[in-house]
């Protein structure tokens, strides 16, 4: 449903390991007019990650230059690495009429809200702390220290769930993708979003 209307901005946050990236990748496959924003990061690529696909991987120095140049809509330091959303990339997609999902941490979500942008925010909750720990250990080649740091950050992040418009518990992937898709589809059908199209239809009645 590509239209001339400006796209909607969605934010999905979750603790690292809660499965939000997989969820959003599935969602984007199902909804053609939805794009996932590709963040910049100063962290090194993990095995299997590619520059320009998972992230735009840049040096810390380059990232700091981009901060100074005002290139980021938001950026945050997450367990020692810098992550940011490029303002121009996001704006271009929205202007082209694509709905955009930012998969960013709770600090980033706060900054986007504080910038006064109209967003729909979704918090993806792991089913339990034990399950998050299990997922982090099984998927990652991170050191024990890094895993412990991520779990510590997760404790603080889940406490931020009340700042979000919607919550999706990622207990089972397919069901969680369905719930996330319902949120996007419903936001596309609000009166405000549909106003232009509806006025055109109503005129045909007169
Ligand atoms: P990871 O290193 O596991 O890929 O990501 C670590 C954390 O950084 C995740 O919580 C992820 O949502 C967050 N993150 C990824 N990209 C961005 C971004 O552009 N901005 C912010 N604020 N956080 C991000």
CSV table of C-alpha atoms and ligand atoms in Angstrom, one decimal:
chain,number,residue,atom,x,y,z
A,1,UNK,CA,0.0,0.0,0.0
A,2,UNK,CA,2.5,2.6,-1.1
A,3,UNK,CA,0.9,6.0,-0.9
A,4,UNK,CA,1.9,9.6,-1.1
A,5,UNK,CA,1.1,10.1,2.6
A,6,UNK,CA,4.0,10.4,5.0
A,7,UNK,CA,4.8,7.1,6.6
A,8,UNK,CA,4.3,6.2,10.3
A,9,UNK,CA,7.2,5.8,12.7
A,10,UNK,CA,7.3,2.8,15.0
A,11,UNK,CA,9.8,2.1,17.7
A,12,UNK,CA,10.4,-1.4,19.0
A,13,UNK,CA,12.5,-1.9,22.1
A,14,UNK,CA,13.4,-4.9,24.2
A,15,UNK,CA,16.4,-6.2,26.2
A,16,UNK,CA,19.1,-7.7,24.1
A,17,UNK,CA,18.3,-11.3,23.5
A,18,UNK,CA,14.5,-10.9,23.7
A,19,UNK,CA,14.3,-11.7,20.0
A,20,UNK,CA,13.1,-8.3,18.7
A,21,UNK,CA,15.3,-8.2,15.6
A,22,UNK,CA,14.0,-11.6,14.4
A,23,UNK,CA,10.4,-10.5,15.2
A,24,UNK,CA,10.8,-7.3,13.2
A,25,UNK,CA,12.6,-9.0,10.3
A,26,UNK,CA,9.6,-11.4,10.0
A,27,UNK,CA,7.2,-8.5,10.3
A,28,UNK,CA,8.9,-6.6,7.5
A,29,UNK,CA,8.7,-9.7,5.2
A,30,UNK,CA,5.0,-9.7,5.8
A,31,UNK,CA,4.2,-6.0,5.4
A,32,UNK,CA,5.7,-4.7,2.1
A,33,UNK,CA,5.3,-1.0,3.0
A,34,UNK,CA,7.3,-1.3,6.2
A,35,UNK,CA,11.0,-0.8,6.4
A,36,UNK,CA,13.4,-1.5,9.3
A,37,UNK,CA,15.9,1.3,9.8
A,38,UNK,CA,19.5,0.3,9.7
A,39,UNK,CA,21.4,1.7,12.7
A,40,UNK,CA,25.0,2.8,12.9
A,41,UNK,CA,27.2,1.2,15.5
A,42,UNK,CA,30.7,1.4,16.8
A,43,UNK,CA,30.7,-2.2,17.9
A,44,UNK,CA,32.5,-4.9,15.9
A,45,UNK,CA,30.4,-7.2,13.7
A,46,UNK,CA,29.6,-10.6,15.2
A,47,UNK,CA,30.1,-13.8,13.2
A,48,UNK,CA,27.5,-13.9,10.5
A,49,UNK,CA,26.8,-10.1,10.6
A,50,UNK,CA,27.5,-8.0,7.5
A,51,UNK,CA,28.2,-4.3,7.1
A,52,UNK,CA,25.2,-2.5,5.5
A,53,UNK,CA,22.9,-5.4,6.3
A,54,UNK,CA,22.7,-5.8,10.1
A,55,UNK,CA,24.2,-2.5,10.9
A,56,UNK,CA,26.4,0.2,9.3
A,57,UNK,CA,29.5,-0.7,11.2
A,58,UNK,CA,31.8,2.4,11.7
A,59,UNK,CA,34.7,3.2,13.9
A,60,UNK,CA,34.2,5.0,17.2
A,61,UNK,CA,35.9,8.0,15.7
A,62,UNK,CA,33.6,8.1,12.7
A,63,UNK,CA,30.6,7.7,15.0
A,64,UNK,CA,31.7,10.6,17.1
A,65,UNK,CA,32.2,12.8,14.0
A,66,UNK,CA,28.6,11.9,13.0
A,67,UNK,CA,27.4,12.9,16.5
A,68,UNK,CA,29.2,16.2,16.2
A,69,UNK,CA,27.7,16.8,12.7
A,70,UNK,CA,24.2,16.2,14.1
A,71,UNK,CA,23.6,13.2,11.8
A,72,UNK,CA,21.6,11.2,14.4
A,73,UNK,CA,18.0,11.3,15.2
A,74,UNK,CA,19.0,9.6,18.4
A,75,UNK,CA,22.0,7.7,19.7
A,76,UNK,CA,23.0,5.9,22.8
A,77,UNK,CA,25.8,4.1,24.6
A,78,UNK,CA,24.7,0.5,25.2
A,79,UNK,CA,27.1,-1.5,27.3
A,80,UNK,CA,30.1,0.5,26.0
A,81,UNK,CA,29.2,0.6,22.3
A,82,UNK,CA,27.6,3.4,20.5
A,83,UNK,CA,24.4,2.9,18.4
A,84,UNK,CA,22.5,5.5,16.5
A,85,UNK,CA,19.7,6.1,14.0
A,86,UNK,CA,20.6,8.3,11.0
A,87,UNK,CA,18.1,11.2,10.8
A,88,UNK,CA,18.3,11.6,7.0
A,89,UNK,CA,17.8,7.9,6.3
A,90,UNK,CA,14.7,7.8,8.5
A,91,UNK,CA,13.3,11.0,7.1
A,92,UNK,CA,13.8,9.9,3.5
A,93,UNK,CA,11.9,6.7,4.0
A,94,UNK,CA,9.0,8.5,5.8
A,95,UNK,CA,8.8,11.1,3.1
A,96,UNK,CA,8.7,8.3,0.5
A,97,UNK,CA,5.6,7.0,2.3
A,98,UNK,CA,7.2,4.0,3.9
A,99,UNK,CA,6.3,3.1,7.5
A,100,UNK,CA,9.6,2.8,9.4
A,101,UNK,CA,10.5,0.7,12.4
A,102,UNK,CA,13.4,1.7,14.6
A,103,UNK,CA,14.7,-1.2,16.7
A,104,UNK,CA,16.4,0.8,19.4
A,105,UNK,CA,17.0,0.6,23.2
A,106,UNK,CA,14.9,2.4,25.8
A,107,UNK,CA,17.3,5.4,26.0
A,108,UNK,CA,16.9,5.9,22.2
A,109,UNK,CA,13.1,5.6,22.4
A,110,UNK,CA,13.1,8.3,25.1
A,111,UNK,CA,15.1,10.6,22.9
A,112,UNK,CA,12.9,10.2,19.9
A,113,UNK,CA,9.8,10.9,22.1
A,114,UNK,CA,11.5,13.9,23.6
A,115,UNK,CA,12.2,15.2,20.1
A,116,UNK,CA,8.5,15.5,19.7
A,117,UNK,CA,8.1,13.0,16.9
A,118,UNK,CA,4.8,11.2,16.4
A,119,UNK,CA,5.6,7.5,17.1
A,120,UNK,CA,3.9,4.3,18.1
A,121,UNK,CA,6.1,2.4,20.6
A,122,UNK,CA,6.2,-1.3,21.3
A,123,UNK,CA,8.0,-3.0,24.1
A,124,UNK,CA,8.9,-6.6,23.4
A,125,UNK,CA,9.0,-8.5,26.7
A,126,UNK,CA,10.8,-11.9,27.1
A,127,UNK,CA,8.6,-14.5,28.8
A,128,UNK,CA,10.9,-14.5,31.9
A,129,UNK,CA,14.4,-13.5,33.1
A,130,UNK,CA,15.4,-17.2,33.0
A,131,UNK,CA,14.3,-17.5,29.4
A,132,UNK,CA,16.2,-14.3,28.4
A,133,UNK,CA,19.4,-15.7,30.1
A,134,UNK,CA,18.9,-19.0,28.3
A,135,UNK,CA,18.5,-17.2,24.9
A,136,UNK,CA,21.5,-15.0,25.5
A,137,UNK,CA,23.7,-17.9,26.4
A,138,UNK,CA,22.6,-20.1,23.5
A,139,UNK,CA,22.8,-17.5,20.7
A,140,UNK,CA,25.9,-15.5,21.6
A,141,UNK,CA,29.6,-16.1,21.6
A,142,UNK,CA,29.9,-13.2,24.0
A,143,UNK,CA,32.1,-13.6,27.1
A,144,UNK,CA,30.5,-14.5,30.5
A,145,UNK,CA,31.2,-10.9,31.5
A,146,UNK,CA,29.4,-9.5,28.5
A,147,UNK,CA,26.4,-11.7,29.1
A,148,UNK,CA,26.3,-10.6,32.7
A,149,UNK,CA,26.4,-7.0,31.6
A,150,UNK,CA,23.6,-7.5,29.2
A,151,UNK,CA,21.5,-9.2,31.9
A,152,UNK,CA,22.1,-6.3,34.2
A,153,UNK,CA,21.0,-3.8,31.5
A,154,UNK,CA,18.0,-6.0,30.9
A,155,UNK,CA,16.9,-5.6,34.5
A,156,UNK,CA,16.8,-1.8,34.1
A,157,UNK,CA,15.3,-2.0,30.6
A,158,UNK,CA,12.2,-4.1,31.5
A,159,UNK,CA,11.4,-1.6,34.1
A,160,UNK,CA,10.8,0.9,31.3
A,161,UNK,CA,7.9,-1.0,29.8
A,162,UNK,CA,5.3,1.4,31.1
A,163,UNK,CA,6.7,4.2,28.8
A,164,UNK,CA,5.5,2.3,25.7
A,165,UNK,CA,2.1,2.3,23.9
A,166,UNK,CA,2.0,-1.5,23.4
A,167,UNK,CA,3.6,-4.6,24.9
A,168,UNK,CA,4.3,-7.9,23.0
A,169,UNK,CA,5.4,-10.9,25.0
A,170,UNK,CA,7.8,-12.9,22.8
A,171,UNK,CA,6.8,-16.4,24.0
A,172,UNK,CA,6.3,-18.0,20.6
A,173,UNK,CA,7.7,-16.4,17.5
A,174,UNK,CA,4.8,-16.8,15.1
A,175,UNK,CA,2.2,-15.7,17.6
A,176,UNK,CA,4.3,-12.7,18.6
A,177,UNK,CA,4.8,-11.6,15.0
A,178,UNK,CA,1.0,-11.8,14.5
A,179,UNK,CA,0.5,-9.5,17.5
A,180,UNK,CA,3.1,-7.1,16.3
A,181,UNK,CA,1.6,-7.1,12.8
A,182,UNK,CA,-1.9,-6.3,14.3
A,183,UNK,CA,-0.4,-3.2,16.0
A,184,UNK,CA,1.0,-1.9,12.7
A,185,UNK,CA,-2.2,-2.7,10.8
A,186,UNK,CA,-4.4,-1.0,13.4
A,187,UNK,CA,-2.2,2.1,13.5
A,188,UNK,CA,-2.5,2.3,9.7
A,189,UNK,CA,-6.3,2.3,10.1
A,190,UNK,CA,-6.7,5.2,12.6
A,191,UNK,CA,-9.0,8.0,11.6
A,192,UNK,CA,-6.1,10.5,11.4
A,193,UNK,CA,-4.2,8.2,9.1
A,194,UNK,CA,-7.2,7.4,6.9
A,195,UNK,CA,-8.6,10.9,6.8
A,196,UNK,CA,-7.5,11.9,3.3
A,197,UNK,CA,-8.6,8.6,1.7
A,198,UNK,CA,-11.9,8.7,3.5
A,199,UNK,CA,-12.7,12.2,2.4
A,200,UNK,CA,-12.2,11.2,-1.2
A,201,UNK,CA,-14.6,8.3,-0.7
A,202,UNK,CA,-17.1,10.5,1.1
A,203,UNK,CA,-17.0,13.1,-1.8
A,204,UNK,CA,-18.2,10.3,-4.2
A,205,UNK,CA,-21.4,10.1,-2.1
A,206,UNK,CA,-22.4,13.8,-2.7
B,1,LIG,P1,23.2,-5.6,19.7
B,1,LIG,O1,24.6,-5.3,20.0
B,1,LIG,O2,22.8,-6.9,20.5
B,1,LIG,O3,22.9,-5.7,18.3
B,1,LIG,O4,22.3,-4.4,20.3
B,1,LIG,C1,22.4,-4.0,21.6
B,1,LIG,C2,21.3,-3.0,21.9
B,1,LIG,O5,21.5,-1.8,21.1
B,1,LIG,C3,19.9,-3.5,21.6
B,1,LIG,O6,19.1,-3.2,22.7
B,1,LIG,C4,19.4,-2.7,20.4
B,1,LIG,O7,18.1,-2.4,20.4
B,1,LIG,C5,20.2,-1.4,20.6
B,1,LIG,N1,20.3,-0.6,19.4
B,1,LIG,C6,20.5,-1.0,18.2
B,1,LIG,N2,20.6,0.0,17.3
B,1,LIG,C7,20.3,1.1,18.0
B,1,LIG,C8,20.2,2.5,17.7
B,1,LIG,O8,20.3,2.9,16.5
B,1,LIG,N3,19.9,3.3,18.7
B,1,LIG,C9,19.8,2.9,20.0
B,1,LIG,N4,19.5,3.8,20.9
B,1,LIG,N5,19.9,1.6,20.3
B,1,LIG,C10,20.1,0.7,19.4
